[in-house]
Tab-separated table of C-alpha atoms in Angstrom:
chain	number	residue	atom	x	y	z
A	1	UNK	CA	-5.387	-6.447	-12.203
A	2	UNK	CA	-3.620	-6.053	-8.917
A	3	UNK	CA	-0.537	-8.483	-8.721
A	4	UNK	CA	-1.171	-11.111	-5.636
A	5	UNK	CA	0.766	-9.779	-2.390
A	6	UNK	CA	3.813	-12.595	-1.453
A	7	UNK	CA	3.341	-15.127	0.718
A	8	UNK	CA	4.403	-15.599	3.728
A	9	UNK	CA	5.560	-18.053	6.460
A	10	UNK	CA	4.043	-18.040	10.055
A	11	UNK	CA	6.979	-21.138	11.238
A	12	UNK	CA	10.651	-21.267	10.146
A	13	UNK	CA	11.090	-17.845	8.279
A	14	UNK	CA	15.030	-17.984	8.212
A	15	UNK	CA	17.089	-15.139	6.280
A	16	UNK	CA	16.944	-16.310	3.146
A	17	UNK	CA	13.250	-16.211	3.015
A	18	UNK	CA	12.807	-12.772	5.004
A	19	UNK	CA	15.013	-11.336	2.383
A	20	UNK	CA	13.445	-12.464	-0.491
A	21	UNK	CA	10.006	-11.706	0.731
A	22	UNK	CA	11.233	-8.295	1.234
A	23	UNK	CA	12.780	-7.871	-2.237
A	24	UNK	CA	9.221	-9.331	-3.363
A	25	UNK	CA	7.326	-6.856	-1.274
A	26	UNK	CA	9.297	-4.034	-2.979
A	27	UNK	CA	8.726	-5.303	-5.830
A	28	UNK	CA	4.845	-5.529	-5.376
A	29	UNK	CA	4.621	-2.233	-3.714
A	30	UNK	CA	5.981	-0.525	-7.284
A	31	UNK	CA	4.076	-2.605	-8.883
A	32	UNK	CA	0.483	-1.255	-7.118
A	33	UNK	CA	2.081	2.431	-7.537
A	34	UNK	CA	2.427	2.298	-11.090
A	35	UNK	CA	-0.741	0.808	-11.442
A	36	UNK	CA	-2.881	2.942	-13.447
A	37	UNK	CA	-5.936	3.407	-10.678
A	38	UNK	CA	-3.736	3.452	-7.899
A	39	UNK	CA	-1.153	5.766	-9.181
A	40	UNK	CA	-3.152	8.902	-8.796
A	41	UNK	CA	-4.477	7.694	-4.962
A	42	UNK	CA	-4.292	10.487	-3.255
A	43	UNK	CA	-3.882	8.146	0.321
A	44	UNK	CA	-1.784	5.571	-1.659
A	45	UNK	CA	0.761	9.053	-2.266
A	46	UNK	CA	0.958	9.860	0.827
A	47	UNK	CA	1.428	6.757	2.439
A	48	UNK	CA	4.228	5.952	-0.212
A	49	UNK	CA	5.532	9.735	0.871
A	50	UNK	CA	5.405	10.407	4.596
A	51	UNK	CA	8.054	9.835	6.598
A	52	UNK	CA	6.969	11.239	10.412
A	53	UNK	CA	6.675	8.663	12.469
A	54	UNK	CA	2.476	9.030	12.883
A	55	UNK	CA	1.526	7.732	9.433
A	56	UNK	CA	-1.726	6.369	10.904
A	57	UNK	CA	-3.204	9.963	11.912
A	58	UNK	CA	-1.918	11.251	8.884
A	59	UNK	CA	-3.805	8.656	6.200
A	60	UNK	CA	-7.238	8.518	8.646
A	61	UNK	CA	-6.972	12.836	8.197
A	62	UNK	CA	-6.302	12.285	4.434
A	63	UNK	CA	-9.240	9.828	4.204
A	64	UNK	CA	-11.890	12.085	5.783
A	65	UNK	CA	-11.097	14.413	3.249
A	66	UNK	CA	-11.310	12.394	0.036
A	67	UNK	CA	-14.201	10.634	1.505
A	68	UNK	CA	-16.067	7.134	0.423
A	69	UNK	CA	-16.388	6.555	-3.167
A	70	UNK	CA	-18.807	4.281	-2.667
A	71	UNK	CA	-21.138	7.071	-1.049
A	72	UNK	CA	-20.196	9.558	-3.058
A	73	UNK	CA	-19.841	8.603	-6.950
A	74	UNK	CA	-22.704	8.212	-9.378
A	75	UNK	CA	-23.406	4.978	-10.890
């Protein structure tokens, strides 16, 4: 199961709460990477790993090349 993402507050977010949410996005974000599905994600890898500054080109290249699963797997 994939742990719920942290919530989050439109009004009032003061330190304390952007800091915590951060600490509990961390945590969540190791979390989905150590999941067992997710760990081998060839898209989840590299957006975990890139560190240029145009991430979005990079995943939308990635993702033409691994494809749809949904078009291509076998049921």
């Amino acid at each position: 199961m994939v742990p719920a993402l942290p919530p989050k507050r439109v009004l009032g977010a003061d330190r304390e709460f952007i800091e915590g949410r951060r600490r509990a996005l961390k945590r969540f974000i190791n979390l989905v990477a150590r999941h067992p599905p997710f760990s081998e994600d060839v898209l989840l890898k590299l957006f975990l790993s890139f560190s240029g500054s145009d991430v979005q080109h990079k995943l939308k290249e990635a993702a033409q090349c691994v494809g749809d699963e949904f078009m291509n797997c076998k049921l």
